Structures are given as C-alpha cells and as structure tokens.
Coordinates of C-alpha atoms and ligand atoms in Angstrom, one line a residue:
M1 CA -8.0 13.9 -33.4
S2 CA -11.0 12.5 -32.2
A3 CA -11.1 10.8 -28.6
A4 CA -11.4 7.2 -30.0
A5 CA -9.2 7.7 -32.5
K6 CA -5.9 8.5 -29.5
R7 CA -3.2 5.9 -28.7
I8 CA -3.1 4.8 -25.0
R9 CA -0.4 6.5 -23.4
K10 CA -1.7 6.0 -20.1
A11 CA -2.6 3.8 -17.5
V12 CA -4.2 4.4 -14.0
F13 CA -3.4 1.8 -11.3
P14 CA -6.5 2.5 -8.4
V15 CA -4.2 0.9 -4.7
A16 CA -6.3 2.9 -2.7
G17 CA -8.8 0.0 -0.9
L18 CA -8.1 -0.8 2.3
G19 CA -7.7 -4.8 1.4
T20 CA -9.6 -6.0 3.9
R21 CA -9.5 -9.6 3.0
F22 CA -6.3 -9.9 3.8
L23 CA -5.9 -8.3 6.8
P24 CA -3.9 -8.4 8.9
A25 CA -1.4 -8.5 6.6
T26 CA -3.0 -5.7 4.8
K27 CA -3.4 -3.3 8.0
A28 CA -0.1 -1.3 8.4
M29 CA 0.9 -2.9 4.6
P30 CA -0.9 -1.9 1.1
K31 CA -1.6 -5.4 -0.1
E32 CA -0.4 -3.9 -3.9
M33 CA 3.0 -4.4 -1.8
L34 CA 2.4 -8.0 -0.8
T35 CA 4.8 -10.1 -2.9
V36 CA 4.7 -12.7 -5.4
V37 CA 7.8 -14.0 -5.8
D38 CA 10.4 -11.6 -5.4
R39 CA 8.2 -8.7 -6.4
P40 CA 5.0 -7.1 -5.5
A41 CA 1.9 -8.0 -6.8
I42 CA 1.9 -3.9 -8.4
Q43 CA 5.4 -4.6 -9.8
H44 CA 3.6 -7.6 -11.7
V45 CA 0.8 -5.9 -13.1
V46 CA 3.4 -2.2 -13.8
D47 CA 5.2 -4.8 -16.2
E48 CA 1.9 -6.0 -17.9
A49 CA 1.5 -1.8 -18.6
R50 CA 5.0 -1.4 -19.3
A51 CA 5.1 -4.3 -22.3
A52 CA 1.6 -3.3 -23.4
G53 CA 3.2 -0.1 -24.7
I54 CA 2.0 2.3 -22.2
E55 CA 4.1 5.5 -20.9
H56 CA 3.0 7.1 -17.9
F57 CA 1.2 5.3 -14.8
V58 CA -1.2 7.2 -12.7
F59 CA -1.4 5.2 -9.3
V60 CA -4.6 6.7 -7.3
T61 CA -3.4 6.1 -3.4
G62 CA -4.2 6.9 0.4
R63 CA -3.2 6.7 3.0
N64 CA -0.5 4.2 4.5
K65 CA 0.2 3.7 1.2
G66 CA 3.4 6.0 1.0
S67 CA 5.6 2.5 0.1
I68 CA 4.3 2.3 -3.3
E69 CA 5.3 5.7 -4.1
D70 CA 9.0 4.8 -2.7
H71 CA 9.1 1.3 -5.0
F72 CA 8.4 3.1 -8.0
D73 CA 11.7 5.5 -7.3
K74 CA 15.0 5.4 -6.8
Q75 CA 17.2 4.2 -3.1
P76 CA 20.2 5.8 -4.3
E77 CA 21.5 5.3 -0.8
L78 CA 20.8 0.9 -1.5
E79 CA 21.9 1.5 -5.1
R80 CA 26.1 2.5 -4.1
T81 CA 25.9 -0.3 -1.9
L82 CA 25.0 -2.4 -4.8
E83 CA 27.4 -1.4 -6.5
E84 CA 30.2 -1.0 -4.1
R85 CA 30.0 -5.2 -3.4
G86 CA 29.9 -6.0 -6.4
K87 CA 26.5 -6.8 -7.3
T88 CA 25.3 -6.0 -10.7
K89 CA 22.5 -8.5 -11.2
E90 CA 20.9 -7.3 -8.4
L91 CA 20.8 -3.4 -9.9
E92 CA 20.2 -4.2 -13.4
E93 CA 17.0 -6.0 -11.6
L94 CA 16.3 -2.5 -10.0
A95 CA 16.6 -0.5 -12.9
A96 CA 15.0 -2.5 -14.9
S97 CA 11.8 -2.7 -13.1
L98 CA 11.8 1.5 -12.4
P99 CA 9.6 3.7 -14.6
E100 CA 11.8 6.7 -16.3
A101 CA 11.4 9.8 -14.4
G102 CA 8.1 11.6 -14.6
C103 CA 6.4 9.4 -16.4
T104 CA 5.1 8.2 -12.9
S105 CA 2.3 10.6 -11.0
F106 CA 0.7 9.8 -7.4
T107 CA -3.1 11.2 -6.6
R108 CA -5.0 10.1 -3.7
Q109 CA -8.6 9.3 -2.8
Q110 CA -8.6 10.8 -0.1
A111 CA -11.0 8.2 1.2
P112 CA -11.8 4.1 -0.2
L113 CA -15.3 5.2 -2.2
G114 CA -15.8 2.7 -4.3
L115 CA -12.9 1.9 -7.4
G116 CA -15.4 3.9 -9.7
H117 CA -14.4 7.2 -6.8
A118 CA -10.9 5.9 -7.2
V119 CA -10.9 6.0 -10.8
W120 CA -12.4 9.0 -11.1
C121 CA -9.5 10.7 -8.5
A122 CA -6.9 10.3 -11.8
R123 CA -9.4 12.2 -14.1
D124 CA -7.4 15.6 -14.7
I125 CA -3.4 13.5 -14.6
V126 CA -5.3 11.1 -17.6
G127 CA -7.7 14.4 -19.5
D128 CA -9.5 13.9 -22.0
E129 CA -8.1 11.0 -24.0
P130 CA -8.7 6.9 -23.3
F131 CA -6.5 5.5 -20.9
A132 CA -6.3 1.9 -19.5
L133 CA -6.9 0.8 -16.1
L134 CA -5.0 -2.1 -13.8
L135 CA -7.0 -3.4 -10.5
P136 CA -3.2 -4.3 -9.0
D137 CA -4.8 -7.4 -7.4
M138 CA -5.3 -9.4 -10.4
L139 CA -2.6 -11.2 -12.0
H140 CA -3.4 -12.0 -15.5
H141 CA -0.7 -15.3 -16.2
G142 CA 0.2 -16.9 -19.6
G143 CA -2.0 -16.4 -22.5
P144 CA -0.8 -15.6 -25.7
Q145 CA 0.2 -11.8 -25.4
P146 CA -0.1 -9.5 -22.4
C147 CA -3.9 -9.0 -21.6
L148 CA -3.0 -5.7 -21.7
K149 CA -1.0 -5.7 -25.2
E150 CA -4.4 -7.9 -26.7
M151 CA -6.5 -4.7 -24.7
I152 CA -5.2 -2.4 -26.6
D153 CA -4.8 -4.4 -30.5
A154 CA -8.8 -4.5 -30.2
F155 CA -9.1 -0.8 -29.4
N156 CA -7.2 0.2 -32.6
E157 CA -8.7 -2.5 -34.3
H158 CA -12.1 -1.0 -33.1
G159 CA -11.9 1.8 -31.3
G160 CA -15.0 2.0 -28.1
N161 CA -14.3 0.9 -25.2
H162 CA -12.8 -2.2 -23.5
I163 CA -13.3 -5.2 -20.6
S164 CA -11.3 -7.9 -20.5
V165 CA -13.3 -11.6 -19.2
S166 CA -12.6 -14.7 -19.2
P167 CA -14.9 -17.6 -18.6
V168 CA -15.6 -18.6 -14.6
P169 CA -17.7 -21.8 -13.9
E170 CA -21.9 -21.9 -14.2
D171 CA -22.2 -22.0 -10.7
E172 CA -19.7 -19.0 -9.6
T173 CA -21.5 -16.5 -11.8
H174 CA -22.9 -15.3 -8.7
L175 CA -19.9 -14.2 -7.5
Y176 CA -18.1 -11.7 -10.1
G177 CA -19.6 -9.3 -12.5
I178 CA -20.4 -10.7 -15.6
V179 CA -21.1 -9.7 -19.2
G180 CA -23.2 -10.8 -22.3
V181 CA -22.3 -10.4 -25.3
T182 CA -22.7 -11.2 -29.0
D183 CA -20.6 -13.6 -29.7
P184 CA -19.4 -15.9 -26.6
E185 CA -16.3 -18.2 -28.3
A186 CA -15.1 -14.9 -30.0
K187 CA -11.6 -13.4 -29.1
V188 CA -13.8 -9.6 -29.2
S189 CA -17.3 -9.7 -29.0
E190 CA -19.8 -6.8 -28.3
I191 CA -21.0 -6.3 -24.9
T192 CA -25.4 -6.0 -24.9
S193 CA -25.1 -6.3 -20.8
M194 CA -23.3 -6.2 -17.3
V195 CA -24.2 -7.0 -14.6
E196 CA -22.8 -7.2 -10.8
K197 CA -23.1 -10.6 -8.9
P198 CA -26.1 -11.8 -11.2
K199 CA -28.1 -14.2 -9.0
A200 CA -27.6 -17.5 -9.5
G201 CA -29.7 -19.5 -13.0
T202 CA -29.6 -15.2 -14.7
A203 CA -26.1 -14.6 -15.9
P204 CA -26.3 -14.0 -19.2
S205 CA -22.6 -15.8 -20.2
N206 CA -20.1 -17.0 -18.2
L207 CA -17.9 -14.8 -18.6
H208 CA -16.6 -12.5 -16.1
I209 CA -14.9 -9.1 -15.6
T210 CA -11.5 -9.7 -15.3
G211 CA -9.8 -6.0 -14.1
R212 CA -8.2 -5.3 -17.5
Y213 CA -10.4 -2.1 -19.3
I214 CA -10.1 0.5 -21.8
L215 CA -12.0 3.7 -21.5
Q216 CA -13.0 6.6 -23.5
P217 CA -12.6 9.9 -21.1
E218 CA -16.0 10.5 -20.8
I219 CA -16.1 7.9 -18.4
F220 CA -15.2 10.8 -15.7
G221 CA -18.5 12.6 -16.9
V222 CA -21.1 9.7 -16.0
L223 CA -19.1 9.2 -12.3
E224 CA -19.4 13.0 -11.5
N225 CA -22.9 12.1 -11.2
Q226 CA -22.9 8.3 -9.9
E227 CA -25.1 7.6 -7.4
R228 CA -23.9 5.0 -4.5
G229 CA -23.9 1.8 -5.5
A230 CA -23.9 -2.2 -4.3
G231 CA -21.9 -1.3 -0.7
G232 CA -22.4 2.1 -1.3
E233 CA -20.2 2.1 -3.2
I234 CA -19.6 4.1 -6.1
Q235 CA -19.2 1.2 -8.5
L236 CA -17.3 1.3 -12.0
T237 CA -20.1 -1.2 -13.1
D238 CA -22.7 1.0 -12.6
A239 CA -20.7 3.8 -14.9
M240 CA -20.0 1.6 -17.4
L241 CA -23.7 0.2 -17.8
A242 CA -24.4 3.1 -18.1
M243 CA -22.4 4.3 -21.2
Q244 CA -22.8 0.6 -22.4
K245 CA -27.0 1.9 -22.1
D246 CA -26.8 5.3 -23.7
G247 CA -25.1 3.6 -26.2
K248 CA -21.2 4.0 -26.4
P249 CA -20.0 0.9 -27.9
Y250 CA -18.2 -1.9 -25.1
Y251 CA -16.4 -5.0 -26.2
A252 CA -15.3 -8.1 -23.9
V253 CA -12.0 -9.1 -25.2
R254 CA -11.3 -12.5 -23.5
F255 CA -8.9 -13.9 -22.2
D256 CA -7.0 -17.1 -22.7
G257 CA -4.6 -17.4 -19.4
K258 CA -5.1 -17.8 -15.5
I259 CA -6.1 -14.9 -13.6
Y260 CA -5.2 -15.1 -10.0
D261 CA -7.2 -12.9 -7.1
C262 CA -4.5 -11.5 -5.0
G263 CA -6.5 -9.9 -3.2
T264 CA -7.4 -13.3 -1.9
K265 CA -5.6 -15.5 0.4
I266 CA -6.0 -17.8 -1.7
G267 CA -5.4 -16.9 -5.2
F268 CA -2.2 -15.6 -3.4
L269 CA -1.0 -18.4 -2.5
L270 CA -1.6 -20.0 -6.2
A271 CA 0.3 -17.3 -8.0
N272 CA 3.5 -17.5 -6.0
A273 CA 3.1 -21.1 -6.6
V274 CA 2.7 -20.3 -10.2
Y275 CA 5.0 -17.7 -10.6
G276 CA 7.7 -19.3 -8.2
L277 CA 7.2 -22.5 -10.3
E278 CA 7.7 -21.3 -13.9
R279 CA 10.8 -19.2 -12.5
K280 CA 14.2 -21.0 -13.6
D281 CA 15.9 -20.6 -10.6
L282 CA 14.0 -21.4 -7.7
G283 CA 11.2 -23.6 -10.2
P284 CA 13.0 -26.8 -9.6
A285 CA 13.7 -27.0 -5.8
L286 CA 10.1 -25.8 -5.1
R287 CA 8.5 -28.3 -7.3
E288 CA 10.6 -31.1 -6.1
E289 CA 9.7 -29.7 -1.4
L290 CA 6.1 -29.3 -3.5
R291 CA 6.2 -32.8 -4.1
K292 CA 7.8 -33.8 -0.6
L293 CA 4.5 -32.1 1.0
L294 CA 1.8 -33.4 -0.9
Ligands
LIG1 P1 -10.8 -4.3 -4.1 O1 -12.5 -3.6 -3.5 O2 -10.6 -5.6 -4.4 O3 -10.0 -3.6 -3.1 O4 -10.8 -3.5 -5.1 P2 -10.3 -3.0 -1.7 O5 -11.8 -3.0 -1.8 O6 -8.9 -3.3 -1.0 O7 -10.2 -5.2 -1.1 P3 -11.7 -5.8 -0.1 O8 -12.2 -5.9 -0.1 O9 -11.3 -4.9 1.3 O10 -10.5 -7.0 0.9 C1 -9.9 -3.4 -6.5 C2 -8.9 -2.3 -6.8 O11 -9.9 -1.1 -6.0 C3 -8.6 -0.2 -5.4 C4 -7.7 -1.6 -4.3 O12 -6.6 -0.6 -3.6 C5 -7.7 -2.1 -5.3 O13 -6.5 -3.1 -5.8 N1 -9.8 0.6 -4.5 C6 -11.0 -0.1 -4.5 C7 -9.6 2.3 -4.4 O14 -8.5 2.4 -5.6 N2 -10.4 2.7 -4.2 C8 -11.1 2.1 -3.4 O15 -12.5 3.1 -3.0 C9 -11.2 0.2 -3.6

C-alpha cells in the first residue's frame, strides 16, 4: 500500500519547547500542562485527536516535561482513594481522559532546536506512514467538527499533505505563517505558496497556519537535511515549503471556529473564559461574576 493510501493512525505532539513567552509560569512546569478550566491544554488537544480517530499518541518531550508523561498514566493511589470515598464521577473522568495502555509513546528532543527538529525526533516511532501533527498550545474551539477530524476527512479524499488555516485581519498577517491558495474561499484548497511572517503588504493571502497538520513521512527525510532557519531553529515551514516546491501536493483546510494560542498570556486567559463560559456547571456563575467585574 502506498503512503498516500494509508490511514492516519498516529499523531505527534511536540512538547519540548521552553515556553519563554509564558515565564515565570513555565520555569519548572511545562506550558502544555497549564490548565484551561480543569484540564491541561495538552489534554484538550489529545481529546481532539481521539475524537478524530487517532489510535497512537506520540509525545516529543524534553527536560522538565515529566509531568506530561505522568498525566497520561494511571495513578493507582489516587484512584484507590477516590474509590474509597465513593467519588465515582471523578474516577470516570480520569478513566475517560486516558488513552489505552500501549497507545502512547514518548521520545526526547534533547535540545529545543525548533519545531522542525522536534517533528524529526518522532521519525522512528511514526515510521513509513502519513501522520497528524498537533501543536498543543493552539486550542481549536467550535467549528462544525473537531479541526483534525475535518482534516482527516480532507486527507481521505485528496491524499497528500494538509495544513489547517484560518483568516486573520490583513494588518496582522506579518505575525503568522501564511499560505497562498488557489481558492481562498474554499473549505479545502491547494496551497501555492507558504511564507513565515511576511513583511507588511507582501502576504499571499490572509490565511494563517493554525497548528494542525497531516504530513507524509517523506517530511522526515527533508527535515534530516534541513538547515537552521529563522531564529537559528530548524523550521517545519521551511521543510514543508521545500516539499511543496518539489511538486508534492499541499492542501489548506479552512477551520471555521476560533483559535486560542495558549502559548501567549492573552490567548490563555481568553481560552479559560470561553471554555469556562460554555460549561454547564460553571458557565452561569462565571458569566455573572464577569458581568459584575466589567
Ligand atoms: P512554540 O514556539 O509555540 O513553543 O512551539 P516554545 O518555543 O515552547 O514557546 P516560546 O516561543 O519560547 O514561548 C510550538 C510547539 O512546539 C514545541 C513547543 O513545546 C510547542 O508545543 N516545540 C517548539 C518543541 O517541541 N521543540 C522546539 O524546539 C520548539
């Protein structure tokens, strides 16, 4: 079976970054473990992948990231105590958030040399099959379906490589990775160009890369020989651009929900407000308190 015809079974979660934009919170604690309401950001993203049918979860970790591994493991002492105290709801919640035994893998990036390098570190675990890549600090909220589910549907129809995108105001394009596409209004459109943080007035569209990808395994070979790019880091966008220029099909899948960048303080605070407000148990009280505050 060719790689293009294979099912998307594995998802990679790069969690080895230093989270410098969120210091001092991230000095001793992974930013991916910062909680959005009562779940770590990484749990929200793993849940999105599970809802899309992902079967194996590959975490690229680093020093200080041990709590992520612990989070996706059983905690027998805690479970025994909850059982003794009759806390069935909490027990059920813990069980529901845990991938099955043997369905997680952890590898170390050793040094935070960039997102491209983190992805390359997953090459042996992913092997010769297309895979999903989810940036755990980018929460994709709302939309008709979970973002990754829409992307897998698009992949099953078109094959190739896929990048989730969403429109930003024209005067903000210089802050993002931007793609040019054949039809900016279409749900799925072929990508014609990619540029990281284009200078004002030069962006090929207003569609920014939002942090969900489906990639063919040949990206690993490209990353292997990838020179350091912006910020002295091995950049994923440079590798994807090289593949796209080499004639490999890349598609943009437009996400019609909201994106919260929990790697920034404002994005994280907004995510907590939005996810809290939609909760049945918390929403009404939070709304009332916010109303008083504002
Ligand atoms: P970011 O650039 O948002 O994360 O990378 P960062 O480098 O931790 O954050 P700042 O800029 O210093 O605040 C997106 C994702 O890629 C991971 C990060 O952990 C994050 O989840 N990443 C980034 C790696 O795994 N390795 C790297 O070398 C860089």
